[in-house]
mmCIF file of C-alpha atoms in Angstrom:
data_model
loop_
_atom_site.group_PDB
_atom_site.id
_atom_site.type_symbol
_atom_site.label_atom_id
_atom_site.label_comp_id
_atom_site.label_asym_id
_atom_site.label_seq_id
_atom_site.Cartn_x
_atom_site.Cartn_y
_atom_site.Cartn_z
ATOM 1 C CA MET A 44 -14.455 -34.861 120.737
ATOM 2 C CA LYS A 45 -17.293 -36.962 122.204
ATOM 3 C CA ARG A 46 -17.702 -39.650 124.849
ATOM 4 C CA LEU A 47 -20.361 -42.093 126.006
ATOM 5 C CA ALA A 48 -22.220 -41.365 129.237
ATOM 6 C CA ALA A 49 -24.936 -43.308 131.078
ATOM 7 C CA VAL A 50 -28.318 -41.628 131.573
ATOM 8 C CA GLN A 51 -31.138 -42.407 133.975
ATOM 9 C CA ASP A 52 -32.963 -44.838 131.698
ATOM 10 C CA GLN A 53 -29.902 -47.121 131.553
ATOM 11 C CA ASP A 54 -29.289 -46.211 127.907
ATOM 12 C CA LEU A 55 -26.175 -44.786 126.364
ATOM 13 C CA SER A 56 -26.134 -41.362 124.790
ATOM 14 C CA ILE A 57 -23.406 -39.241 123.214
ATOM 15 C CA VAL A 58 -22.400 -36.282 125.374
ATOM 16 C CA PRO A 59 -19.937 -33.780 123.902
ATOM 17 C CA ILE A 60 -16.961 -32.775 126.035
ATOM 18 C CA SER A 61 -16.693 -29.059 126.698
ATOM 19 C CA PRO A 62 -13.864 -27.113 125.017
ATOM 20 C CA GLN A 63 -12.341 -26.372 128.431
ATOM 21 C CA ALA A 64 -12.161 -30.068 129.309
ATOM 22 C CA GLU A 65 -10.779 -30.947 125.889
ATOM 23 C CA THR A 66 -8.074 -28.273 126.238
ATOM 24 C CA ALA A 67 -7.155 -29.538 129.706
ATOM 25 C CA LEU A 68 -6.867 -33.110 128.426
ATOM 26 C CA THR A 69 -4.673 -31.899 125.585
ATOM 27 C CA TYR A 70 -2.290 -30.199 127.998
ATOM 28 C CA VAL A 71 -2.203 -33.262 130.259
ATOM 29 C CA ARG A 72 -1.440 -35.508 127.308
ATOM 30 C CA GLY A 73 1.302 -33.156 126.160
ATOM 31 C CA ALA A 74 2.820 -32.967 129.639
ATOM 32 C CA LEU A 75 2.843 -36.716 130.252
ATOM 33 C CA PHE A 76 3.588 -38.143 126.821
ATOM 34 C CA ASN A 77 6.762 -36.401 125.737
ATOM 35 C CA PRO A 78 10.359 -37.702 125.725
ATOM 36 C CA VAL A 79 11.436 -35.855 128.880
ATOM 37 C CA SER A 80 8.385 -36.858 130.918
ATOM 38 C CA LEU A 81 8.587 -40.468 129.791
ATOM 39 C CA SER A 82 12.257 -40.608 130.774
ATOM 40 C CA VAL A 83 11.496 -39.190 134.221
ATOM 41 C CA MET A 84 8.598 -41.606 134.664
ATOM 42 C CA ALA A 85 10.782 -44.552 133.668
ATOM 43 C CA PHE A 86 13.376 -43.480 136.227
ATOM 44 C CA ALA A 87 10.707 -43.106 138.928
ATOM 45 C CA VAL A 88 9.278 -46.543 138.127
ATOM 46 C CA CYS A 89 12.731 -48.104 138.338
ATOM 47 C CA VAL A 90 13.317 -46.475 141.725
ATOM 48 C CA GLY A 91 9.904 -47.675 142.909
ATOM 49 C CA VAL A 92 10.625 -51.223 141.774
ATOM 50 C CA GLY A 93 13.949 -51.143 143.593
ATOM 51 C CA TYR A 94 12.365 -50.054 146.870
ATOM 52 C CA ALA A 95 8.995 -51.833 146.945
ATOM 53 C CA GLY A 96 8.652 -54.009 143.864
ATOM 54 C CA MET A 97 5.520 -53.748 141.740
ATOM 55 C CA LEU A 98 3.673 -51.813 144.425
ATOM 56 C CA GLY A 99 6.396 -49.187 144.442
ATOM 57 C CA ALA A 100 6.271 -48.985 140.651
ATOM 58 C CA LEU A 101 2.505 -48.418 140.706
ATOM 59 C CA VAL A 102 2.809 -45.772 143.425
ATOM 60 C CA ALA A 103 5.595 -43.993 141.538
ATOM 61 C CA MET A 104 3.601 -44.033 138.296
ATOM 62 C CA ALA A 105 0.429 -42.757 139.978
ATOM 63 C CA THR A 106 2.374 -40.009 141.751
ATOM 64 C CA PHE A 107 4.036 -38.945 138.515
ATOM 65 C CA VAL A 108 0.706 -38.799 136.656
ATOM 66 C CA ALA A 109 -0.906 -36.795 139.467
ATOM 67 C CA ILE A 110 1.953 -34.290 139.667
ATOM 68 C CA GLY A 111 2.086 -33.943 135.885
ATOM 69 C CA SER A 112 -1.664 -33.360 135.652
ATOM 70 C CA MET A 113 -1.610 -30.748 138.404
ATOM 71 C CA ALA A 114 1.357 -28.951 136.834
ATOM 72 C CA THR A 115 -0.635 -28.256 133.660
ATOM 73 C CA ARG A 116 -2.824 -25.826 135.610
ATOM 74 C CA TYR A 117 0.009 -23.296 135.748
ATOM 75 C CA ARG A 118 0.305 -20.804 132.924
ATOM 76 C CA PHE A 119 4.064 -21.055 132.489
ATOM 77 C CA VAL A 120 3.753 -24.835 132.069
ATOM 78 C CA ARG A 121 1.079 -24.364 129.426
ATOM 79 C CA ARG A 122 3.194 -21.774 127.634
ATOM 80 C CA ALA A 123 6.099 -24.218 127.576
ATOM 81 C CA LEU A 124 3.841 -26.966 126.214
ATOM 82 C CA ASP A 125 2.495 -24.602 123.551
ATOM 83 C CA LYS A 126 6.020 -23.711 122.456
ATOM 84 C CA GLN A 127 6.976 -27.370 122.354
ATOM 85 C CA PHE A 128 3.925 -28.202 120.247
ATOM 86 C CA GLU A 129 4.631 -25.331 117.852
ATOM 87 C CA TYR A 130 8.233 -26.495 117.529
ATOM 88 C CA ARG A 131 7.123 -30.032 116.664
ATOM 89 C CA VAL A 132 4.664 -28.778 114.069
ATOM 90 C CA LYS A 133 7.317 -26.519 112.575
ATOM 91 C CA GLN A 134 9.874 -29.331 112.377
ATOM 92 C CA LYS A 135 7.353 -31.662 110.767
ATOM 93 C CA ARG A 136 6.437 -28.979 108.265
ATOM 94 C CA GLU A 137 10.100 -28.347 107.486
ATOM 95 C CA ALA A 138 10.782 -32.046 106.919
ATOM 96 C CA GLU A 139 7.825 -32.270 104.537
ATOM 97 C CA ARG A 140 9.066 -29.269 102.553
ATOM 98 C CA LEU A 141 12.565 -30.689 102.201
ATOM 99 C CA ARG A 142 11.093 -33.997 101.091
ATOM 100 C CA GLN A 143 9.088 -32.202 98.408
ATOM 101 C CA LEU A 144 12.081 -30.191 97.208
ATOM 102 C CA LYS A 145 14.446 -33.162 97.016
ATOM 103 C CA PRO A 146 13.735 -33.878 93.299
ATOM 104 C CA THR A 147 14.116 -30.197 92.347
ATOM 105 C CA GLY A 148 17.891 -30.088 92.724
ATOM 106 C CA ALA A 149 20.452 -28.350 94.906
ATOM 107 C CA VAL A 150 19.948 -24.867 93.446
ATOM 108 C CA ARG A 151 16.250 -24.732 94.272
ATOM 109 C CA GLN A 152 16.874 -26.210 97.716
ATOM 110 C CA GLN A 153 19.499 -23.548 98.403
ATOM 111 C CA GLN A 154 17.048 -20.849 97.360
ATOM 112 C CA TYR A 155 14.451 -22.271 99.714
ATOM 113 C CA CYS A 156 16.937 -22.411 102.602
ATOM 114 C CA GLU A 157 17.748 -18.734 102.111
ATOM 115 C CA LEU A 158 14.063 -17.805 102.137
ATOM 116 C CA ARG A 159 13.452 -19.998 105.188
ATOM 117 C CA ASP A 160 16.251 -18.262 107.094
ATOM 118 C CA LEU A 161 14.794 -14.876 106.181
ATOM 119 C CA VAL A 162 11.349 -15.943 107.390
ATOM 120 C CA ASN A 163 12.808 -17.228 110.661
ATOM 121 C CA GLU A 164 14.577 -13.916 111.176
ATOM 122 C CA ILE A 165 11.368 -11.995 110.483
ATOM 123 C CA GLU A 166 9.459 -14.179 112.951
ATOM 124 C CA ARG A 167 12.125 -13.523 115.571
ATOM 125 C CA THR A 168 12.254 -9.749 115.146
ATOM 126 C CA ASP A 169 8.643 -8.994 114.191
ATOM 127 C CA PRO A 170 6.253 -11.948 114.635
ATOM 128 C CA HIS A 171 3.199 -9.798 113.897
ATOM 129 C CA GLU A 172 4.618 -8.873 110.502
ATOM 130 C CA ALA A 173 5.314 -12.524 109.706
ATOM 131 C CA GLN A 174 1.793 -13.511 110.683
ATOM 132 C CA ARG A 175 0.274 -10.629 108.771
ATOM 133 C CA PHE A 176 1.899 -11.631 105.479
ATOM 134 C CA GLU A 177 1.482 -15.396 106.161
ATOM 135 C CA LEU A 178 5.107 -16.152 105.380
ATOM 136 C CA GLN A 179 4.923 -19.819 106.352
ATOM 137 C CA GLN A 180 2.075 -20.336 103.903
ATOM 138 C CA LEU A 181 4.125 -18.445 101.336
ATOM 139 C CA LEU A 182 6.975 -20.931 101.795
ATOM 140 C CA ASP A 183 4.506 -23.776 101.257
ATOM 141 C CA HIS A 184 3.396 -22.074 98.053
ATOM 142 C CA PHE A 185 7.031 -21.761 96.978
ATOM 143 C CA CYS A 186 7.561 -25.501 97.462
ATOM 144 C CA ASP A 187 4.445 -26.341 95.452
ATOM 145 C CA LEU A 188 5.585 -24.073 92.631
ATOM 146 C CA ALA A 189 9.069 -25.586 92.656
ATOM 147 C CA VAL A 190 7.654 -29.114 92.436
ATOM 148 C CA SER A 191 5.363 -28.151 89.543
ATOM 149 C CA HIS A 192 8.256 -26.433 87.768
ATOM 150 C CA GLN A 193 10.426 -29.538 88.075
ATOM 151 C CA ARG A 194 7.629 -31.785 86.820
ATOM 152 C CA CYS A 195 7.257 -29.656 83.713
ATOM 153 C CA LEU A 196 10.998 -29.881 83.088
ATOM 154 C CA ASP A 197 10.872 -33.652 83.525
ATOM 155 C CA SER A 198 7.946 -33.818 81.131
ATOM 156 C CA LEU A 199 9.950 -32.040 78.450
ATOM 157 C CA ARG A 200 12.949 -34.263 79.040
ATOM 158 C CA LEU A 201 11.009 -37.536 78.995
ATOM 159 C CA ALA A 202 9.073 -36.539 75.884
ATOM 160 C CA GLY A 203 12.303 -35.988 73.954
ATOM 161 C CA SER A 204 11.259 -32.470 73.046
ATOM 162 C CA SER A 205 14.803 -31.541 72.052
ATOM 163 C CA ASP A 206 14.518 -33.914 69.086
ATOM 164 C CA LEU A 207 11.330 -32.298 67.815
ATOM 165 C CA PRO A 208 11.479 -29.575 65.157
ATOM 166 C CA ARG A 209 10.628 -26.027 66.188
ATOM 167 C CA THR A 210 7.749 -25.894 63.707
ATOM 168 C CA MET A 211 5.642 -28.428 61.890
ATOM 169 C CA PRO A 212 7.541 -29.618 58.780
ATOM 170 C CA LEU A 213 6.083 -29.559 55.317
ATOM 171 C CA PRO A 214 3.974 -32.533 54.223
ATOM 172 C CA ASP A 215 6.117 -35.577 53.526
ATOM 173 C CA PRO A 216 4.715 -38.319 51.290
ATOM 174 C CA HIS A 217 6.723 -40.901 53.246
ATOM 175 C CA ARG A 218 4.898 -40.023 56.489
ATOM 176 C CA SER A 219 1.349 -41.047 57.227
ATOM 177 C CA ALA A 220 -1.342 -38.626 58.348
ATOM 178 C CA ARG A 221 -1.534 -40.326 61.746
ATOM 179 C CA ARG A 222 2.172 -39.795 62.347
ATOM 180 C CA ARG A 223 1.871 -36.124 61.415
ATOM 181 C CA GLU A 224 -1.065 -35.750 63.813
ATOM 182 C CA ILE A 225 0.916 -37.298 66.673
ATOM 183 C CA MET A 226 3.867 -35.030 65.955
ATOM 184 C CA ALA A 227 1.577 -32.003 65.937
ATOM 185 C CA ARG A 228 0.225 -32.992 69.342
ATOM 186 C CA ARG A 229 3.750 -33.409 70.699
ATOM 187 C CA LEU A 230 4.656 -29.956 69.433
ATOM 188 C CA ARG A 231 1.596 -28.425 71.085
ATOM 189 C CA HIS A 232 2.423 -30.193 74.340
ATOM 190 C CA ARG A 233 6.013 -28.933 74.193
ATOM 191 C CA ASP A 234 4.930 -25.350 73.604
ATOM 192 C CA GLU A 235 2.412 -25.555 76.428
ATOM 193 C CA CYS A 236 5.049 -26.930 78.818
ATOM 194 C CA VAL A 237 7.471 -24.167 77.863
ATOM 195 C CA ARG A 238 4.864 -21.493 78.566
ATOM 196 C CA ARG A 239 3.969 -23.125 81.873
ATOM 197 C CA ILE A 240 7.631 -23.334 82.873
ATOM 198 C CA GLU A 241 8.064 -19.630 82.178
ATOM 199 C CA ARG A 242 5.015 -18.736 84.274
ATOM 200 C CA LEU A 243 6.126 -20.940 87.160
ATOM 201 C CA ALA A 244 9.663 -19.565 87.066
ATOM 202 C CA ASP A 245 8.307 -16.021 87.140
ATOM 203 C CA GLU A 246 6.040 -16.891 90.081
ATOM 204 C CA LEU A 247 8.961 -18.434 91.973
ATOM 205 C CA GLU A 248 11.037 -15.307 91.526
ATOM 206 C CA ALA A 249 8.082 -13.176 92.619
ATOM 207 C CA VAL A 250 7.788 -15.159 95.861
ATOM 208 C CA ASP A 251 11.531 -14.776 96.402
ATOM 209 C CA GLU A 252 11.384 -11.012 95.939
ATOM 210 C CA LEU A 253 8.316 -10.683 98.165
ATOM 211 C CA VAL A 254 9.966 -12.496 101.077
ATOM 212 C CA ARG A 255 13.086 -10.360 100.711
ATOM 213 C CA ARG A 256 10.963 -7.210 100.613
ATOM 214 C CA VAL A 257 9.207 -8.162 103.841
ATOM 215 C CA ALA A 258 12.601 -8.913 105.388
ATOM 216 C CA GLN A 259 13.805 -5.442 104.426
ATOM 217 C CA ARG A 260 10.664 -3.923 105.902
ATOM 218 C CA ALA A 261 11.080 -5.825 109.172
ATOM 219 C CA ALA A 262 14.807 -5.061 109.453
ATOM 220 C CA GLY A 263 14.555 -1.343 108.727
ATOM 221 C CA PRO A 264 13.462 0.875 111.654
ATOM 222 C CA MET A 265 10.258 2.809 111.211
ATOM 223 C CA LEU A 266 10.554 6.590 111.082
ATOM 224 C CA ASP A 267 9.384 8.076 114.336
ATOM 225 C CA GLY A 268 7.959 11.561 114.356
ATOM 226 C CA GLU A 269 8.695 11.907 118.063
ATOM 227 C CA LEU A 270 12.393 12.306 117.282
ATOM 228 C CA ASP A 271 11.813 15.495 115.316
ATOM 229 C CA ARG A 272 9.488 16.861 117.973
ATOM 230 C CA GLU A 273 12.026 16.198 120.724
ATOM 231 C CA ILE A 274 14.709 18.102 118.834
ATOM 232 C CA GLU A 275 12.344 20.976 118.058
ATOM 233 C CA ARG A 276 11.320 21.232 121.723
ATOM 234 C CA ARG A 277 14.916 21.488 122.876
ATOM 235 C CA LEU A 278 15.723 24.072 120.220
ATOM 236 C CA TRP A 279 12.718 26.085 121.357
ATOM 237 C CA GLU A 280 13.882 25.900 124.980
ATOM 238 C CA LEU A 281 17.370 26.976 123.917
ATOM 239 C CA ASP A 282 15.934 29.979 122.087
ATOM 240 C CA GLU A 283 13.852 30.896 125.138
ATOM 241 C CA VAL A 284 16.908 30.762 127.401
ATOM 242 C CA ASP A 285 18.952 32.912 125.005
ATOM 243 C CA GLU A 286 16.148 35.452 124.760
ATOM 244 C CA ALA A 287 15.785 35.601 128.548
ATOM 245 C CA LEU A 288 19.529 36.131 128.989
ATOM 246 C CA SER A 289 19.539 38.882 126.378
ATOM 247 C CA GLN A 290 16.684 40.673 128.176
ATOM 248 C CA LEU A 291 18.506 40.467 131.512
ATOM 249 C CA SER A 292 21.715 41.833 130.063
ATOM 250 C CA ALA A 293 19.918 44.734 128.329
#
């Protein structure tokens, strides 16, 4: 981000804003321009207008902007703004995915919803694991594969591939060479689409299994060697006590 600044020779030059200033402006913009803040500001302006007219409205607005800007210096406010921003990005991403999957049918959408719920559960229980395997990007890849798979199916349907013979028929004197060439191209296109559909379907199932495997890994507790050592230590202490008692009774 850049801005114009005046220099000594009365000319204008481009001066870049520091990352710290840009981050601060981002937090201020997020704190002031969100539905809750705008509602509070509208209420404050209305109260100011009721008490002192336009002057009261200006004072209320300036006070609100000053308080909102100062509040962004606190860490808990910035954490709340970061969470709000992440939530907005996530909701926008989710809406885009559902829009992409709309032509693919209810079955594929249901499969995506199941994978999305698994990813959300993994992010809740083990966010580092979800970030490590890039599960959100994997869901994007799943949507792209589903769209490509549906397009191939539509291509077969629109081309009338079900009416084509499985193999090229024998030469027919009533058919011209051009017609036979076009039919041969349609057959090649059908076979290519079928192979592509099989590859895409296999890739979709692989993504499904991978997400479920990561979910199993995140849900299952890791084996801790400390448990065995704790039991062994107590057994050793028990043996020591028994041996000491046997020596005293001897």
